[in-house]
């Protein structure tokens, strides 16, 4: 009996239907759902299931040869010597691989997960888009990154940011399913407010997110204060120009009552001058928002250089003078190339 989806992609009602077809009671589905959320990587670990059922499940495959329990496998883990950040290379069922990051913050352990293998947005300063997009990740593969990191580190994860490789709004359907899975109180039970989605500015996705998941945090990769500069750095700006993007963010804030975060990567000599801060402040005036300044992290193939910490602080001060709340992001994991924009597709460990 082979279902269409691996069971860790299934929402609880779908899992219940699948177990029904196997002639199993509802509570079995709930047990399995809970085992998955607790990080079980094999049916043999699900010790409260009857042995015969475990064997049936063990021998099932889904469409296209995917395993019934289709979890990413940790191929490699690198631990930062400076801040305890861990970067993982996760192997997927078809031989592809993505990177995920575990970070320690005062408010809780946070997973930064990937949403696609590669990325087709081609931002000029980012490592993730260098080879284009290979494929979307499934909901189960997104949740699986969190579960695999919890299992390997032995530490619970309470927060997630979809800020790894990929553009989540370019894979909205699977991301939406992931949000439902990770939030389900019968499973991982993560609160909406502990989840953040970062987008390069795909407006239809922003609108859908506000409607479908109004309590999930929205972060926008802005990186420039006008269309000419933004289009040069981020091709997506040609489809969704800043005026429309900022209007969508304003509407999102009005509708959800939540503050939008703007990520602004500071690139030396490109977008980090005092005039840039002034223009940015005027564009954001009156919006419920917060600016997160990230001095560019070095990407080997790219020429760009990051702004110094000191100059980043000066940029922040200029924004705050204009009443735009801003912070300079603490840089985690740069000694293991796990910082923002340094994640990429690696096929070999
Ligand atoms: N596609 C989504 C999710 C990726 S998030 C998005 O664009 O938001 C990764 C964040 O790191 C984005 O804000 C991205 O612009 C930023 N980033 C990319 N390359 C970077 C680099 N070299 N240094 C610092 N930040 C970078």
mmCIF file of C-alpha atoms and ligand atoms in Angstrom:
data_model
loop_
_atom_site.group_PDB
_atom_site.id
_atom_site.type_symbol
_atom_site.label_atom_id
_atom_site.label_comp_id
_atom_site.label_asym_id
_atom_site.label_seq_id
_atom_site.Cartn_x
_atom_site.Cartn_y
_atom_site.Cartn_z
ATOM 1 C CA UNK A 1 0.000 0.000 0.000
ATOM 2 C CA UNK A 2 1.959 2.993 -1.239
ATOM 3 C CA UNK A 3 0.677 6.510 -0.570
ATOM 4 C CA UNK A 4 1.457 9.502 -2.784
ATOM 5 C CA UNK A 5 3.454 11.324 -0.154
ATOM 6 C CA UNK A 6 6.033 10.290 2.408
ATOM 7 C CA UNK A 7 4.271 10.270 5.755
ATOM 8 C CA UNK A 8 6.406 13.059 7.167
ATOM 9 C CA UNK A 9 4.955 15.328 4.456
ATOM 10 C CA UNK A 10 1.427 14.511 5.591
ATOM 11 C CA UNK A 11 -0.740 16.701 7.755
ATOM 12 C CA UNK A 12 -2.374 14.794 10.602
ATOM 13 C CA UNK A 13 -5.782 14.348 8.847
ATOM 14 C CA UNK A 14 -3.962 12.897 5.798
ATOM 15 C CA UNK A 15 -2.009 10.539 8.015
ATOM 16 C CA UNK A 16 -5.246 9.442 9.659
ATOM 17 C CA UNK A 17 -6.710 8.658 6.214
ATOM 18 C CA UNK A 18 -3.620 6.683 5.262
ATOM 19 C CA UNK A 19 -3.794 4.615 8.449
ATOM 20 C CA UNK A 20 -7.480 4.065 7.865
ATOM 21 C CA UNK A 21 -6.664 2.542 4.482
ATOM 22 C CA UNK A 22 -4.197 0.264 6.259
ATOM 23 C CA UNK A 23 -7.037 -0.769 8.558
ATOM 24 C CA UNK A 24 -5.486 1.024 11.520
ATOM 25 C CA UNK A 25 -7.247 3.120 14.150
ATOM 26 C CA UNK A 26 -6.926 6.897 14.296
ATOM 27 C CA UNK A 27 -4.743 6.925 17.398
ATOM 28 C CA UNK A 28 -1.988 5.048 15.524
ATOM 29 C CA UNK A 29 -1.701 8.006 13.156
ATOM 30 C CA UNK A 30 -1.434 10.362 16.117
ATOM 31 C CA UNK A 31 1.294 8.177 17.651
ATOM 32 C CA UNK A 32 3.308 8.189 14.433
ATOM 33 C CA UNK A 33 2.814 11.936 13.986
ATOM 34 C CA UNK A 34 4.227 12.447 17.456
ATOM 35 C CA UNK A 35 7.171 10.097 16.895
ATOM 36 C CA UNK A 36 8.125 12.020 13.780
ATOM 37 C CA UNK A 37 7.952 15.346 15.625
ATOM 38 C CA UNK A 38 10.177 13.875 18.343
ATOM 39 C CA UNK A 39 12.780 13.043 15.714
ATOM 40 C CA UNK A 40 12.345 9.303 15.163
ATOM 41 C CA UNK A 41 14.391 8.477 12.080
ATOM 42 C CA UNK A 42 13.190 4.909 11.607
ATOM 43 C CA UNK A 43 9.977 2.968 12.182
ATOM 44 C CA UNK A 44 11.872 0.541 14.418
ATOM 45 C CA UNK A 45 12.143 3.373 16.983
ATOM 46 C CA UNK A 46 8.343 3.685 17.201
ATOM 47 C CA UNK A 47 8.144 1.170 19.987
ATOM 48 C CA UNK A 48 4.454 1.568 20.822
ATOM 49 C CA UNK A 49 3.391 0.358 17.354
ATOM 50 C CA UNK A 50 2.656 -3.349 16.836
ATOM 51 C CA UNK A 51 5.618 -5.150 15.270
ATOM 52 C CA UNK A 52 3.600 -6.236 12.222
ATOM 53 C CA UNK A 53 2.595 -2.633 11.475
ATOM 54 C CA UNK A 54 6.182 -1.457 11.839
ATOM 55 C CA UNK A 55 7.256 -4.060 9.314
ATOM 56 C CA UNK A 56 4.548 -3.064 6.829
ATOM 57 C CA UNK A 57 5.591 0.568 7.100
ATOM 58 C CA UNK A 58 9.269 -0.285 6.887
ATOM 59 C CA UNK A 59 8.789 -2.023 3.556
ATOM 60 C CA UNK A 60 6.611 0.671 1.910
ATOM 61 C CA UNK A 61 7.873 3.155 -0.634
ATOM 62 C CA UNK A 62 6.092 6.183 -2.026
ATOM 63 C CA UNK A 63 5.941 7.525 -5.578
ATOM 64 C CA UNK A 64 9.228 7.966 -7.425
ATOM 65 C CA UNK A 65 11.023 5.658 -5.030
ATOM 66 C CA UNK A 66 10.951 8.069 -2.104
ATOM 67 C CA UNK A 67 11.104 6.424 1.311
ATOM 68 C CA UNK A 68 7.897 6.449 3.365
ATOM 69 C CA UNK A 69 9.781 8.256 6.122
ATOM 70 C CA UNK A 70 11.769 10.708 4.026
ATOM 71 C CA UNK A 71 14.069 12.534 6.431
ATOM 72 C CA UNK A 72 17.236 14.438 5.591
ATOM 73 C CA UNK A 73 20.380 12.724 6.885
ATOM 74 C CA UNK A 74 23.247 14.622 8.502
ATOM 75 C CA UNK A 75 26.223 14.149 6.169
ATOM 76 C CA UNK A 76 28.493 16.574 7.973
ATOM 77 C CA UNK A 77 28.438 18.916 10.970
ATOM 78 C CA UNK A 78 30.793 21.832 11.575
ATOM 79 C CA UNK A 79 30.806 23.614 14.900
ATOM 80 C CA UNK A 80 31.927 27.215 15.239
ATOM 81 C CA UNK A 81 34.758 27.672 17.729
ATOM 82 C CA UNK A 82 33.578 31.128 18.652
ATOM 83 C CA UNK A 83 29.835 30.935 19.298
ATOM 84 C CA UNK A 84 28.568 27.348 19.280
ATOM 85 C CA UNK A 85 26.801 27.744 15.934
ATOM 86 C CA UNK A 86 26.555 24.457 14.072
ATOM 87 C CA UNK A 87 26.295 24.118 10.323
ATOM 88 C CA UNK A 88 24.910 20.930 8.854
ATOM 89 C CA UNK A 89 25.116 19.420 5.428
ATOM 90 C CA UNK A 90 21.896 17.467 4.967
ATOM 91 C CA UNK A 91 21.634 14.678 2.413
ATOM 92 C CA UNK A 92 18.273 14.206 0.673
ATOM 93 C CA UNK A 93 16.766 11.015 -0.741
ATOM 94 C CA UNK A 94 17.768 11.794 -4.360
ATOM 95 C CA UNK A 95 21.424 12.556 -3.611
ATOM 96 C CA UNK A 96 20.944 16.333 -3.406
ATOM 97 C CA UNK A 97 22.139 18.216 -0.343
ATOM 98 C CA UNK A 98 21.312 21.456 1.467
ATOM 99 C CA UNK A 99 22.771 23.345 4.411
ATOM 100 C CA UNK A 100 21.026 24.191 7.687
ATOM 101 C CA UNK A 101 22.262 26.098 10.720
ATOM 102 C CA UNK A 102 21.693 25.744 14.478
ATOM 103 C CA UNK A 103 22.150 28.958 16.477
ATOM 104 C CA UNK A 104 21.994 29.797 20.145
ATOM 105 C CA UNK A 105 20.142 32.969 21.066
ATOM 106 C CA UNK A 106 19.126 34.237 24.479
ATOM 107 C CA UNK A 107 15.461 33.579 23.656
ATOM 108 C CA UNK A 108 16.043 30.013 22.494
ATOM 109 C CA UNK A 109 17.764 27.704 20.048
ATOM 110 C CA UNK A 110 17.010 28.703 16.492
ATOM 111 C CA UNK A 111 17.126 26.707 13.282
ATOM 112 C CA UNK A 112 17.901 28.421 9.998
ATOM 113 C CA UNK A 113 16.557 26.113 7.322
ATOM 114 C CA UNK A 114 16.722 25.948 3.544
ATOM 115 C CA UNK A 115 13.585 25.931 1.401
ATOM 116 C CA UNK A 116 15.062 24.937 -1.979
ATOM 117 C CA UNK A 117 18.113 23.191 -3.382
ATOM 118 C CA UNK A 118 19.833 26.231 -4.888
ATOM 119 C CA UNK A 119 17.909 29.405 -5.696
ATOM 120 C CA UNK A 120 16.823 31.120 -8.888
ATOM 121 C CA UNK A 121 16.762 34.688 -7.586
ATOM 122 C CA UNK A 122 20.423 35.351 -8.474
ATOM 123 C CA UNK A 123 21.124 38.163 -5.992
ATOM 124 C CA UNK A 124 24.563 39.401 -6.943
ATOM 125 C CA UNK A 125 26.170 39.120 -3.478
ATOM 126 C CA UNK A 126 24.776 35.756 -2.322
ATOM 127 C CA UNK A 127 26.345 32.286 -2.548
ATOM 128 C CA UNK A 128 23.027 30.412 -2.624
ATOM 129 C CA UNK A 129 22.058 31.405 -6.167
ATOM 130 C CA UNK A 130 25.381 30.810 -7.894
ATOM 131 C CA UNK A 131 24.261 27.588 -9.625
ATOM 132 C CA UNK A 132 20.559 28.450 -9.969
ATOM 133 C CA UNK A 133 17.697 26.401 -8.576
ATOM 134 C CA UNK A 134 17.796 22.612 -8.672
ATOM 135 C CA UNK A 135 14.489 21.790 -6.975
ATOM 136 C CA UNK A 136 12.028 22.768 -4.274
ATOM 137 C CA UNK A 137 12.208 21.135 -0.864
ATOM 138 C CA UNK A 138 9.125 19.377 0.426
ATOM 139 C CA UNK A 139 7.458 20.301 3.716
ATOM 140 C CA UNK A 140 8.818 17.116 5.291
ATOM 141 C CA UNK A 141 12.346 17.981 4.187
ATOM 142 C CA UNK A 142 12.018 21.422 5.779
ATOM 143 C CA UNK A 143 10.713 20.032 9.072
ATOM 144 C CA UNK A 144 13.267 17.216 8.826
ATOM 145 C CA UNK A 145 16.151 19.717 8.916
ATOM 146 C CA UNK A 146 14.967 20.932 12.333
ATOM 147 C CA UNK A 147 14.415 17.410 13.630
ATOM 148 C CA UNK A 148 17.806 16.167 12.420
ATOM 149 C CA UNK A 149 19.564 19.087 14.130
ATOM 150 C CA UNK A 150 17.718 18.471 17.400
ATOM 151 C CA UNK A 151 18.651 14.840 17.252
ATOM 152 C CA UNK A 152 22.317 15.411 16.434
ATOM 153 C CA UNK A 153 22.844 18.238 18.935
ATOM 154 C CA UNK A 154 20.659 16.806 21.684
ATOM 155 C CA UNK A 155 19.198 20.308 22.096
ATOM 156 C CA UNK A 156 15.591 21.349 21.584
ATOM 157 C CA UNK A 157 14.845 23.973 18.955
ATOM 158 C CA UNK A 158 12.113 26.508 19.726
ATOM 159 C CA UNK A 159 12.497 28.985 16.855
ATOM 160 C CA UNK A 160 12.888 28.713 13.114
ATOM 161 C CA UNK A 161 13.883 31.146 10.401
ATOM 162 C CA UNK A 162 13.415 30.222 6.756
ATOM 163 C CA UNK A 163 16.556 32.086 5.770
ATOM 164 C CA UNK A 164 18.788 29.363 4.420
ATOM 165 C CA UNK A 165 19.217 28.569 0.755
ATOM 166 C CA UNK A 166 16.212 29.243 -1.473
ATOM 167 C CA UNK A 167 13.381 31.720 -1.848
ATOM 168 C CA UNK A 168 10.425 30.545 0.272
ATOM 169 C CA UNK A 169 7.844 32.501 -1.742
ATOM 170 C CA UNK A 170 9.044 30.672 -4.853
ATOM 171 C CA UNK A 171 7.932 27.450 -3.105
ATOM 172 C CA UNK A 172 4.893 28.787 -1.277
ATOM 173 C CA UNK A 173 2.775 25.665 -1.315
ATOM 174 C CA UNK A 174 5.375 23.482 0.375
ATOM 175 C CA UNK A 175 6.336 26.252 2.788
ATOM 176 C CA UNK A 176 2.678 26.635 3.745
ATOM 177 C CA UNK A 177 2.407 22.910 4.416
ATOM 178 C CA UNK A 178 5.618 23.072 6.466
ATOM 179 C CA UNK A 179 4.141 25.887 8.584
ATOM 180 C CA UNK A 180 1.075 23.787 9.331
ATOM 181 C CA UNK A 181 3.233 20.761 10.194
ATOM 182 C CA UNK A 182 5.668 22.544 12.488
ATOM 183 C CA UNK A 183 2.876 24.396 14.285
ATOM 184 C CA UNK A 184 0.540 21.430 14.884
ATOM 185 C CA UNK A 185 0.096 21.000 18.666
ATOM 186 C CA UNK A 186 -0.077 17.227 18.131
ATOM 187 C CA UNK A 187 3.445 17.348 16.713
ATOM 188 C CA UNK A 188 6.301 19.844 16.969
ATOM 189 C CA UNK A 189 3.948 22.468 18.404
ATOM 190 C CA UNK A 190 5.998 25.515 17.495
ATOM 191 C CA UNK A 191 4.269 28.807 18.124
ATOM 192 C CA UNK A 192 3.559 30.993 15.064
ATOM 193 C CA UNK A 193 5.415 33.855 16.629
ATOM 194 C CA UNK A 194 8.624 31.826 16.806
ATOM 195 C CA UNK A 195 8.619 31.398 13.031
ATOM 196 C CA UNK A 196 10.117 33.900 10.584
ATOM 197 C CA UNK A 197 10.017 33.819 6.811
ATOM 198 C CA UNK A 198 12.500 35.852 4.846
ATOM 199 C CA UNK A 199 11.804 36.813 1.250
ATOM 200 C CA UNK A 200 13.674 38.784 -1.380
ATOM 201 C CA UNK A 201 10.368 40.550 -2.090
ATOM 202 C CA UNK A 202 7.982 38.323 -4.037
ATOM 203 C CA UNK A 203 4.817 40.350 -3.490
ATOM 204 C CA UNK A 204 2.113 37.705 -4.172
ATOM 205 C CA UNK A 205 3.787 35.474 -1.555
ATOM 206 C CA UNK A 206 3.822 38.286 0.998
ATOM 207 C CA UNK A 207 0.094 38.831 0.469
ATOM 208 C CA UNK A 208 -0.689 35.123 0.813
ATOM 209 C CA UNK A 209 1.404 34.798 3.956
ATOM 210 C CA UNK A 210 -0.408 37.722 5.587
ATOM 211 C CA UNK A 211 -3.741 36.141 4.804
ATOM 212 C CA UNK A 212 -2.911 32.493 5.592
ATOM 213 C CA UNK A 213 -0.485 32.947 8.509
ATOM 214 C CA UNK A 214 -0.938 36.417 10.000
ATOM 215 C CA UNK A 215 1.063 35.579 13.119
ATOM 216 C CA UNK A 216 4.204 34.381 11.347
ATOM 217 C CA UNK A 217 6.985 36.984 11.238
ATOM 218 C CA UNK A 218 7.863 38.495 7.906
ATOM 219 C CA UNK A 219 11.398 39.584 6.985
ATOM 220 C CA UNK A 220 12.211 41.346 3.733
ATOM 221 C CA UNK A 221 15.658 41.376 2.172
ATOM 222 C CA UNK A 222 15.789 45.010 1.103
ATOM 223 C CA UNK A 223 19.497 45.902 0.758
ATOM 224 C CA UNK A 224 18.980 49.176 -1.082
ATOM 225 C CA UNK A 225 17.106 52.457 -0.789
ATOM 226 C CA UNK A 226 16.170 52.994 -4.443
ATOM 227 C CA UNK A 227 15.164 50.949 -7.486
ATOM 228 C CA UNK A 228 18.325 51.544 -9.526
ATOM 229 C CA UNK A 229 20.594 50.161 -6.836
ATOM 230 C CA UNK A 230 18.194 47.417 -5.763
ATOM 231 C CA UNK A 231 17.700 46.152 -9.310
ATOM 232 C CA UNK A 232 21.476 46.048 -9.778
ATOM 233 C CA UNK A 233 21.860 43.902 -6.666
ATOM 234 C CA UNK A 234 18.632 41.882 -6.848
ATOM 235 C CA UNK A 235 17.064 41.012 -10.213
ATOM 236 C CA UNK A 236 13.714 40.324 -8.474
ATOM 237 C CA UNK A 237 13.335 44.084 -8.037
ATOM 238 C CA UNK A 238 12.646 44.405 -11.780
ATOM 239 C CA UNK A 239 9.466 42.348 -11.316
ATOM 240 C CA UNK A 240 8.493 43.800 -7.933
ATOM 241 C CA UNK A 241 9.797 47.363 -7.600
ATOM 242 C CA UNK A 242 10.370 48.988 -4.237
ATOM 243 C CA UNK A 243 7.312 51.199 -4.203
ATOM 244 C CA UNK A 244 5.000 48.203 -4.617
ATOM 245 C CA UNK A 245 7.078 46.090 -2.224
ATOM 246 C CA UNK A 246 6.964 48.714 0.514
ATOM 247 C CA UNK A 247 3.225 49.197 -0.027
ATOM 248 C CA UNK A 248 2.730 45.425 0.393
ATOM 249 C CA UNK A 249 4.801 45.515 3.607
ATOM 250 C CA UNK A 250 2.779 48.427 4.928
ATOM 251 C CA UNK A 251 -0.445 46.562 4.164
ATOM 252 C CA UNK A 252 0.977 43.459 5.860
ATOM 253 C CA UNK A 253 1.741 45.446 9.002
ATOM 254 C CA UNK A 254 -1.689 47.116 9.003
ATOM 255 C CA UNK A 255 -3.417 43.798 8.531
ATOM 256 C CA UNK A 256 -1.440 41.705 11.048
ATOM 257 C CA UNK A 257 -0.362 44.324 13.559
ATOM 258 C CA UNK A 258 3.108 42.771 13.351
ATOM 259 C CA UNK A 259 6.343 44.616 12.761
ATOM 260 C CA UNK A 260 8.076 43.810 9.477
ATOM 261 C CA UNK A 261 11.837 43.257 9.616
ATOM 262 C CA UNK A 262 13.948 44.680 6.819
ATOM 263 C CA UNK A 263 17.275 42.985 6.295
ATOM 264 C CA UNK A 264 19.885 45.292 4.861
ATOM 265 C CA UNK A 265 23.236 43.780 3.938
ATOM 266 C CA UNK A 266 25.880 46.486 4.129
ATOM 267 C CA UNK A 267 28.261 46.359 1.176
ATOM 268 C CA UNK A 268 31.334 48.607 1.297
ATOM 269 C CA UNK A 269 31.040 51.519 -1.122
ATOM 270 C CA UNK A 270 27.778 50.218 -2.600
ATOM 271 C CA UNK A 271 24.918 50.905 -0.163
ATOM 272 C CA UNK A 272 26.578 51.978 3.098
ATOM 273 C CA UNK A 273 27.027 55.746 2.718
ATOM 274 C CA UNK A 274 25.289 58.302 4.959
ATOM 275 C CA UNK A 275 23.126 59.338 1.949
ATOM 276 C CA UNK A 276 21.964 55.743 1.676
ATOM 277 C CA UNK A 277 20.906 55.732 5.333
ATOM 278 C CA UNK A 278 19.019 58.998 4.829
ATOM 279 C CA UNK A 279 17.225 57.711 1.736
ATOM 280 C CA UNK A 280 16.374 54.431 3.455
ATOM 281 C CA UNK A 281 14.956 56.283 6.462
ATOM 282 C CA UNK A 282 12.769 58.435 4.233
ATOM 283 C CA UNK A 283 11.429 55.400 2.362
ATOM 284 C CA UNK A 284 10.550 53.606 5.622
ATOM 285 C CA UNK A 285 9.150 56.595 7.479
ATOM 286 C CA UNK A 286 5.897 55.861 9.301
ATOM 287 C CA UNK A 287 6.083 52.108 8.882
ATOM 288 C CA UNK A 288 5.825 49.566 11.690
ATOM 289 C CA UNK A 289 9.247 48.048 11.073
ATOM 290 C CA UNK A 290 12.709 47.197 12.268
ATOM 291 C CA UNK A 291 15.918 47.270 10.240
ATOM 292 C CA UNK A 292 18.456 44.503 10.683
ATOM 293 C CA UNK A 293 21.849 45.576 9.361
ATOM 294 C CA UNK A 294 24.158 42.759 8.292
ATOM 295 C CA UNK A 295 27.703 43.640 7.237
ATOM 296 C CA UNK A 296 28.213 41.554 4.093
ATOM 297 C CA UNK A 297 29.826 38.197 4.673
ATOM 298 C CA UNK A 298 32.536 37.253 2.236
ATOM 299 C CA UNK A 299 31.569 34.919 -0.585
ATOM 300 C CA UNK A 300 34.601 33.498 -2.362
ATOM 301 C CA UNK A 301 33.334 33.940 -5.933
ATOM 302 C CA UNK A 302 32.206 37.533 -5.387
ATOM 303 C CA UNK A 303 34.105 40.823 -5.383
ATOM 304 C CA UNK A 304 31.935 42.610 -2.804
ATOM 305 C CA UNK A 305 33.337 43.493 0.606
ATOM 306 C CA UNK A 306 31.507 44.025 3.879
ATOM 307 C CA UNK A 307 31.224 47.327 5.731
ATOM 308 C CA UNK A 308 33.256 47.595 8.950
ATOM 309 C CA UNK A 309 31.475 47.078 12.245
ATOM 310 C CA UNK A 310 32.194 50.674 13.182
ATOM 311 C CA UNK A 311 30.698 52.058 9.980
ATOM 312 C CA UNK A 312 27.706 49.727 10.364
ATOM 313 C CA UNK A 313 27.097 51.235 13.813
ATOM 314 C CA UNK A 314 27.277 54.727 12.308
ATOM 315 C CA UNK A 315 24.699 53.708 9.681
ATOM 316 C CA UNK A 316 22.471 52.390 12.455
ATOM 317 C CA UNK A 317 22.790 55.633 14.405
ATOM 318 C CA UNK A 318 21.709 57.633 11.335
ATOM 319 C CA UNK A 319 18.582 55.481 10.967
ATOM 320 C CA UNK A 320 17.743 55.811 14.640
ATOM 321 C CA UNK A 321 18.113 59.584 14.475
ATOM 322 C CA UNK A 322 15.267 59.435 11.960
ATOM 323 C CA UNK A 323 13.239 57.212 14.298
ATOM 324 C CA UNK A 324 13.789 54.000 12.366
ATOM 325 C CA UNK A 325 14.603 51.245 14.885
ATOM 326 C CA UNK A 326 17.690 49.347 13.754
ATOM 327 C CA UNK A 327 20.223 46.828 15.030
ATOM 328 C CA UNK A 328 23.481 45.495 13.651
ATOM 329 C CA UNK A 329 23.063 41.758 13.517
ATOM 330 C CA UNK A 330 25.408 39.705 15.632
ATOM 331 C CA UNK A 331 27.370 37.645 13.196
ATOM 332 C CA UNK A 332 27.241 33.948 13.992
ATOM 333 C CA UNK A 333 29.170 31.115 12.470
ATOM 334 C CA UNK A 334 31.269 33.030 9.945
ATOM 335 C CA UNK A 335 34.340 30.908 10.771
ATOM 336 C CA UNK A 336 32.497 27.934 9.302
ATOM 337 C CA UNK A 337 30.908 29.834 6.372
ATOM 338 C CA UNK A 338 27.519 29.507 8.051
ATOM 339 C CA UNK A 339 26.699 33.204 8.128
ATOM 340 C CA UNK A 340 23.986 34.879 6.023
ATOM 341 C CA UNK A 341 24.500 34.450 2.322
ATOM 342 C CA UNK A 342 27.261 31.876 2.731
ATOM 343 C CA UNK A 343 25.055 28.801 2.486
ATOM 344 C CA UNK A 344 25.189 26.998 -0.794
ATOM 345 C CA UNK A 345 24.398 23.769 -2.480
ATOM 346 C CA UNK A 346 27.085 21.207 -1.858
ATOM 347 C CA UNK A 347 26.718 17.829 -3.340
ATOM 348 C CA UNK A 348 29.724 16.189 -1.758
ATOM 349 C CA UNK A 349 30.505 16.134 1.941
HETATM 350 N N1 LIG B 1 15.568 34.175 -0.314
HETATM 351 C C1 LIG B 1 15.253 34.654 0.994
HETATM 352 C C2 LIG B 1 15.852 33.784 2.056
HETATM 353 C C3 LIG B 1 17.362 33.829 2.123
HETATM 354 S S1 LIG B 1 17.741 34.731 3.543
HETATM 355 C C4 LIG B 1 15.630 36.091 1.112
HETATM 356 O O1 LIG B 1 16.226 36.624 0.182
HETATM 357 O O2 LIG B 1 15.284 36.727 2.095
HETATM 358 C C5 LIG B 1 19.361 35.062 3.489
HETATM 359 C C6 LIG B 1 19.628 36.493 3.895
HETATM 360 O O3 LIG B 1 21.030 36.724 3.802
HETATM 361 C C7 LIG B 1 18.981 37.468 2.938
HETATM 362 O O4 LIG B 1 18.625 38.649 3.593
HETATM 363 C C8 LIG B 1 20.115 37.720 1.992
HETATM 364 O O5 LIG B 1 19.932 38.863 1.221
HETATM 365 C C9 LIG B 1 21.276 37.816 2.938
HETATM 366 N N2 LIG B 1 22.559 37.631 2.297
HETATM 367 C C10 LIG B 1 22.805 37.052 1.111
HETATM 368 N N3 LIG B 1 24.119 37.059 0.838
HETATM 369 C C11 LIG B 1 24.707 37.660 1.887
HETATM 370 C C12 LIG B 1 26.067 37.935 2.207
HETATM 371 N N4 LIG B 1 27.053 37.586 1.395
HETATM 372 N N5 LIG B 1 26.311 38.537 3.375
HETATM 373 C C13 LIG B 1 25.305 38.869 4.230
HETATM 374 N N6 LIG B 1 24.011 38.619 3.991
HETATM 375 C C14 LIG B 1 23.711 38.022 2.830
#
